[in-house]
Coordinates of C-alpha atoms in Angstrom, one line a residue:
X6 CA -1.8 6.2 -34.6
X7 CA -3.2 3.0 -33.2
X8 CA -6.0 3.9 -30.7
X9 CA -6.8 1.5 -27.4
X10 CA -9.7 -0.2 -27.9
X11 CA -13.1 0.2 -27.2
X12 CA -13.3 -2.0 -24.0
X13 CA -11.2 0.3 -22.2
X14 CA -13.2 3.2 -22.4
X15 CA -16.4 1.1 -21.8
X16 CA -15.1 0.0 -18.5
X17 CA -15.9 3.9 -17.0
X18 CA -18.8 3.9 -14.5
X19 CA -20.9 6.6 -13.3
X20 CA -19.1 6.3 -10.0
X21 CA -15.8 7.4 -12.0
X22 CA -14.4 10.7 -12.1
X23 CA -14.3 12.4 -15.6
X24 CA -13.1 15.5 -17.4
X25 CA -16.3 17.0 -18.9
X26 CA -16.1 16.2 -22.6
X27 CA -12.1 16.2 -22.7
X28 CA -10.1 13.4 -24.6
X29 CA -9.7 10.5 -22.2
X30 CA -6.5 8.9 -21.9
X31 CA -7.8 5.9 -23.7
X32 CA -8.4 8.1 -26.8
X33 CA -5.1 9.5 -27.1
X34 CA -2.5 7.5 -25.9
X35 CA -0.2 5.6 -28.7
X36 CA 0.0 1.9 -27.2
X37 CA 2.8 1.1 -29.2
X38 CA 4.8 2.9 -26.7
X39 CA 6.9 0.2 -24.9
X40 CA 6.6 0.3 -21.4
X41 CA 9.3 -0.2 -18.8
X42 CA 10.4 -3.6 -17.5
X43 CA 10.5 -3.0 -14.0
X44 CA 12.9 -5.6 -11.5
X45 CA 9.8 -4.9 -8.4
X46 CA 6.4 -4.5 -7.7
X47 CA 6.2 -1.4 -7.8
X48 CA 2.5 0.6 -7.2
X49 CA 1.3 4.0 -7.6
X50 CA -1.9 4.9 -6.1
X51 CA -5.1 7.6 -7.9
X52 CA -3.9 10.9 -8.5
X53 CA -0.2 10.0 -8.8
X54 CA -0.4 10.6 -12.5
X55 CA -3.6 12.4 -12.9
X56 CA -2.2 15.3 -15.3
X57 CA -0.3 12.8 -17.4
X58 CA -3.4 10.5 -17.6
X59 CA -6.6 12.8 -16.6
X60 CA -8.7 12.1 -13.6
X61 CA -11.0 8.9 -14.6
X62 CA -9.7 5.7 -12.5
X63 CA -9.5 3.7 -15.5
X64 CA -7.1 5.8 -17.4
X65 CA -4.8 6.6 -14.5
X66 CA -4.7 2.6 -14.5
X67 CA -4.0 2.2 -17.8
X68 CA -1.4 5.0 -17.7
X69 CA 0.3 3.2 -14.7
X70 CA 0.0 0.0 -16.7
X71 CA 1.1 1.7 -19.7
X72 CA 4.2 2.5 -17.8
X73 CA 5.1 -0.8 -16.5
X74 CA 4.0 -0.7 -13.2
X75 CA 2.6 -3.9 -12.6
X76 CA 1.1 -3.1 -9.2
X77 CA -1.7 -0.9 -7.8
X78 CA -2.4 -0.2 -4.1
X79 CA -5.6 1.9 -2.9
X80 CA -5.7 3.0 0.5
X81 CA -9.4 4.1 0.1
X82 CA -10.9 1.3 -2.2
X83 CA -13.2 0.0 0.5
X84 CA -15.2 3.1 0.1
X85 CA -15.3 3.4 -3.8
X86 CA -18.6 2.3 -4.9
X87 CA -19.2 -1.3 -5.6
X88 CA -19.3 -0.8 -9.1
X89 CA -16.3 1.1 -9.5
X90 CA -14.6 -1.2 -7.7
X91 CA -15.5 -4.2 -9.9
X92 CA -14.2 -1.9 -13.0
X93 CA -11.2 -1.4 -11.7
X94 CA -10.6 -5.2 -10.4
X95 CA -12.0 -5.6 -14.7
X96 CA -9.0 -3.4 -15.6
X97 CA -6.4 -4.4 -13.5
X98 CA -6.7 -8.4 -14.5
X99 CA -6.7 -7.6 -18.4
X100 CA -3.6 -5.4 -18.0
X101 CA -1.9 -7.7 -15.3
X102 CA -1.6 -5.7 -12.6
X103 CA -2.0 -6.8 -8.4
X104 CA -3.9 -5.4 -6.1
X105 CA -2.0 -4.1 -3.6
X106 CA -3.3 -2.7 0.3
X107 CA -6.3 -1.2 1.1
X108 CA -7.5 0.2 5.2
X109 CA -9.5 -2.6 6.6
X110 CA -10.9 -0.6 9.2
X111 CA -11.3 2.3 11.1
X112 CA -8.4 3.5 12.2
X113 CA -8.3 4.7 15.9
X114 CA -5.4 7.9 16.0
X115 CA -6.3 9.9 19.2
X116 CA -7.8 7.4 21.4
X117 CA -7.7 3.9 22.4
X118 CA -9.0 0.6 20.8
X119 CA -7.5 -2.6 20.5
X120 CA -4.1 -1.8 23.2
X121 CA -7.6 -1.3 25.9
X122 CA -8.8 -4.5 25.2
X123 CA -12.5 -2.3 25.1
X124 CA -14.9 -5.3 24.1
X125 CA -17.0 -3.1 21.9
X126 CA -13.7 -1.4 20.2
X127 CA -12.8 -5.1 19.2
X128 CA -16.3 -6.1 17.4
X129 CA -16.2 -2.8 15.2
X130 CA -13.1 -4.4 14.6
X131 CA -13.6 -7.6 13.7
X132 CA -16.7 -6.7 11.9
X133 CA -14.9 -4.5 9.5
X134 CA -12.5 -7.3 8.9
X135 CA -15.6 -9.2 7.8
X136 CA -16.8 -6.6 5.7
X137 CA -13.2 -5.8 3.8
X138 CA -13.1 -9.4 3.1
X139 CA -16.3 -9.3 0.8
X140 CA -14.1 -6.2 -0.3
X141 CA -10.8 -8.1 -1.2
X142 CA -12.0 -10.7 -3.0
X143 CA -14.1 -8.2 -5.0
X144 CA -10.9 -6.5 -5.8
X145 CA -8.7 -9.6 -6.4
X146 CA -6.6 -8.1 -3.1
X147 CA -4.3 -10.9 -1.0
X148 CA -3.5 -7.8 1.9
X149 CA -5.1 -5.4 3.9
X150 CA -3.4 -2.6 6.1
X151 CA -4.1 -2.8 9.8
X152 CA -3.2 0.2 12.6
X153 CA -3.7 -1.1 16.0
X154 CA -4.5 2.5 17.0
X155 CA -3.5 4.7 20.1
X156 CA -2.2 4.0 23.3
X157 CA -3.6 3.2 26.3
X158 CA -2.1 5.2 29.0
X159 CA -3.9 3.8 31.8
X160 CA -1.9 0.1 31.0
X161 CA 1.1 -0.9 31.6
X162 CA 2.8 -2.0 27.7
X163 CA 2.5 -5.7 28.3
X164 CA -0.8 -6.0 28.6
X165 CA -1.6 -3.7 25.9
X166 CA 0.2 -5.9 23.6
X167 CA -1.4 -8.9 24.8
X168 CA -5.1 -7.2 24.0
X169 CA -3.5 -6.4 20.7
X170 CA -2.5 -10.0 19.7
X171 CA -5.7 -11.4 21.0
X172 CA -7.8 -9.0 18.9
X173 CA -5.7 -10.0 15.7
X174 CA -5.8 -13.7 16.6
X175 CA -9.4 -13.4 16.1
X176 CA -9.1 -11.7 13.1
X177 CA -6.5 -13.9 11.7
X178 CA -8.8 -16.8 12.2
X179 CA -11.3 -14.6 9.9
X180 CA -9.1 -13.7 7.1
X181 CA -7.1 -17.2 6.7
X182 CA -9.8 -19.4 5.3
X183 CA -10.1 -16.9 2.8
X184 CA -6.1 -16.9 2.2
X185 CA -6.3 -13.2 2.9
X186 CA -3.4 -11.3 5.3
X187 CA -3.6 -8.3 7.0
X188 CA -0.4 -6.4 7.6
X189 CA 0.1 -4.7 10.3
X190 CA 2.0 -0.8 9.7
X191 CA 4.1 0.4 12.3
X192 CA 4.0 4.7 12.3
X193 CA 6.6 7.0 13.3
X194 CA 6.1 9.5 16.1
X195 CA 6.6 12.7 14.0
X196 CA 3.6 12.0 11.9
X197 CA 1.2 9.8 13.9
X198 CA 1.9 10.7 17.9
X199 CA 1.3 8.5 20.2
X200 CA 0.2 5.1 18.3
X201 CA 0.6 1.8 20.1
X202 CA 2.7 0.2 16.9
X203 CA 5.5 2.6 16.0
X204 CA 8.6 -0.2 15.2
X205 CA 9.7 -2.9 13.6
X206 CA 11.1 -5.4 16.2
X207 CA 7.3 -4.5 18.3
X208 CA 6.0 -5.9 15.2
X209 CA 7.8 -8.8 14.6
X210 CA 7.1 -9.8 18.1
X211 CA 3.2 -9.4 17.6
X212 CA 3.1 -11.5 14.0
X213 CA 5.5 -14.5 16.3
X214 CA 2.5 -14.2 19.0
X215 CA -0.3 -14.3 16.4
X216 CA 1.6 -17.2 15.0
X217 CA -0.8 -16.6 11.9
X218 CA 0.0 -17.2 7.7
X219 CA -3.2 -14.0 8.0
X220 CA -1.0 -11.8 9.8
X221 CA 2.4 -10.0 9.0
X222 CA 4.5 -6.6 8.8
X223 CA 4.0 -3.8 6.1
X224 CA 7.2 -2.5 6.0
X225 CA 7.0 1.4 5.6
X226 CA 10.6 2.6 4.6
X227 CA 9.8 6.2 5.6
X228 CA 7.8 5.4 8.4
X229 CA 10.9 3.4 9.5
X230 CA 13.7 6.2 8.6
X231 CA 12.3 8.3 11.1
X232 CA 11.4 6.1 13.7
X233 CA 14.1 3.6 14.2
X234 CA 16.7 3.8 11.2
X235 CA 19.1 1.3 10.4
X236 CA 16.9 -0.1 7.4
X237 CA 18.4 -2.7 5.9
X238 CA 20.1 -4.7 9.2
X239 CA 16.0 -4.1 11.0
X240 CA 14.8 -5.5 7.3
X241 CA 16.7 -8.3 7.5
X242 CA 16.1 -9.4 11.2
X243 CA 12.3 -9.3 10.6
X244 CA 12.1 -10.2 7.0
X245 CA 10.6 -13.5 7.6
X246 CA 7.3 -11.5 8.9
X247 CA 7.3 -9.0 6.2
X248 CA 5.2 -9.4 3.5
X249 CA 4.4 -6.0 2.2
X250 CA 6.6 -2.9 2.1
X251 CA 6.0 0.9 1.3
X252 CA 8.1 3.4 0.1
X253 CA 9.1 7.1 0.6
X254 CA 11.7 9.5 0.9
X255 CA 12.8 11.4 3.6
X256 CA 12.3 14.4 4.7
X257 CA 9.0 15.1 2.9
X258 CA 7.3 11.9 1.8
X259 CA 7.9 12.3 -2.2
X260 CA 9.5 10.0 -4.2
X261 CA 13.4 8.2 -4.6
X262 CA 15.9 10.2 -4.5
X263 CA 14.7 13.5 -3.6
X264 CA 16.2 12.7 0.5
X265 CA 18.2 11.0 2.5
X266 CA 17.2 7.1 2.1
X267 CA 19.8 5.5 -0.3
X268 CA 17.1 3.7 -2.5
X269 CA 20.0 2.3 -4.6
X270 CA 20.7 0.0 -1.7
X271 CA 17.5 -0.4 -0.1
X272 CA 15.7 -1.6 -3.2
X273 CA 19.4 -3.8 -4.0
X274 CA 18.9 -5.5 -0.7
X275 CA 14.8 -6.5 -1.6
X276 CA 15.8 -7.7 -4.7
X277 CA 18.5 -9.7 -3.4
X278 CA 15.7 -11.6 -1.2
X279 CA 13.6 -11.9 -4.0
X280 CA 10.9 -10.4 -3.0
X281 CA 7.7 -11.4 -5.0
X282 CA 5.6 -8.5 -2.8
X283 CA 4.1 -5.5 -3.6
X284 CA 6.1 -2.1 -2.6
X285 CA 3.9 0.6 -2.1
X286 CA 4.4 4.5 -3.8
X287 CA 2.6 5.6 -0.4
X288 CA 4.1 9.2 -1.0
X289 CA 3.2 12.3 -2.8
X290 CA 5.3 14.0 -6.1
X291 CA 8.3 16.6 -5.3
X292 CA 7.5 18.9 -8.2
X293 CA 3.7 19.6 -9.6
X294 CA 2.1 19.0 -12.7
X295 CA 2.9 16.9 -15.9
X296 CA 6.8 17.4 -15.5
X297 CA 6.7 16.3 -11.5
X298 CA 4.8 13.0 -12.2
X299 CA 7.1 12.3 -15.4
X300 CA 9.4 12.7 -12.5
X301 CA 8.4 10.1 -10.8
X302 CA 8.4 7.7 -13.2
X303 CA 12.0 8.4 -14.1
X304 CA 12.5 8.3 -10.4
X305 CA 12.2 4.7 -10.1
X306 CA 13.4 3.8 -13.5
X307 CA 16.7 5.2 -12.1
X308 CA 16.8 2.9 -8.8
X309 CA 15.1 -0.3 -10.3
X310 CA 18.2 -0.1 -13.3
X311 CA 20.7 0.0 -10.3
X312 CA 19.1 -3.8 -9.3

């Protein structure tokens, strides 16, 4: 059996998880397996695969790779060490993979920041968008996730959303000489009560007012199920904003076809657009262990084949 070669299992740091003296994926795995030729972007996150691939960063990206996934996204990668961070950007250029998302900042989900137009609350912000840029570029990433935060309850809407869109003007003028965009995540009310952004057409209306190449819509299809519905007709009158979309199933969060969303069609409908973004797996596995994330996979082999 053909082993993987030496350089990835040099590319481990001591920031990277491990398994105590088990075989690491890179040991064991037979690379003349032929991955899958996937139609989209499609990118799991750490721990998606972690029984199939073991728990060291590296591997789980080589698994995914290994797979055919040609996309990764990492909600937590601005607080992974800086040299596990530069592994992982090592790893994901050699196998061709894109970065996907990562948080940009703190994210404010029981009290006000950027809708109160707070002075202080907009720094922090604008400093962490300083700081995740040294962060992106690090990582090879071209977007970064952005949450206005809470409400404000003692403002009327409109002037909310014009603290909002001043706050990400400012950031916008940050992120564009760097060629960098943040996307802004609308949130349903079931999961995250009470956020100022919670739908599509509230979004589009902020990216026309930011007027900004640095700032657009991540389109979460389960945030979206449960908020507003109608997927494909709201994709369509805002797709000239979106430029990142994540995926999940409802009810629960887990992958394609184990609810409600017709992926078939949604996924039909992104291709048809050609889409050249990433589509996030933001959601967890329906069934546990090795056979639940071989699941997965098979998951969206089944809905990319209908494209």
């Amino acid at each position: 059996m053909k082993r993987r070669s030496f350089i990835q299992k040099t590319a481990l740091t001591s920031g990277a998880l491990s398994l105590g003296g088990a075989f690491s994926y890179a040991q064991t795995h037979n690379s003349k397996k032929m991955a899958h030729s996937f139609n989209l972007k499609y990118a799991p996150h750490l721990g998606m695969f972690k029984n199939l691939a073991g728990e060291d960063p590296i591997d789980q990206l080589n698994f995914m790779a290994d797979q055919g996934f040609t996309a990764y996204e990492d909600n937590g990668m601005k607080s992974r060490e800086v040299a596990l961070q530069e592994k992982m950007a090592e790893t994901m250029q050699k196998r061709g993979m894109e970065m996907g998302v990562f948080v940009a900042h703190k994210i404010y989900w029981t009290e006000p920041n950027l809708a109160s137009g707070d002075t202080e609350k907009r720094a922090e912000f604008l400093n962490d968008i300083k700081s995740s840029i040294e962060v992106a570029k690090r990582v090879n990433a071209k977007w970064m996730t952005v949450v206005p935060g809470h409400v404000d309850l003692r403002l009327n809407m409109g002037y909310q959303t014009t603290n909002v869109v001043e706050s990400l003007k400012q950031a916008s003028a940050l992120l564009e000489p760097h060629n960098i965009t943040m996307v802004l995540e609308p949130l349903n009310f079931r999961n995250h009560p009470g956020l100022f952004l919670t739908e599509s057409p509230q979004a589009y209306e902020i990216c026309k007012a930011v007027d900004s190449p640095s700032c657009k819509i991540l389109f979460d299809i389960y945030h979206q199920q449960i908020q507003e519905g109608n997927l494909i007709p709201n994709m369509e009158a805002c797709w000239d904003e979106i430029a990142y979309i994540q995926i999940g199933d409802n009810p629960g969060r887990k992958e394609p076809t184990t609810g409600e969303i017709n992926y078939n069609n949604v996924f039909k409908f992104i291709h048809s657009k050609k889409f050249d973004g990433i589509l996030g797996m933001e959601h967890g596995n329906s069934r546990p262990d090795k056979a639940g994330e071989q699941a997965v996979i098979d998951a969206y082999k089944k809905v990319d084949d209908f494209l």
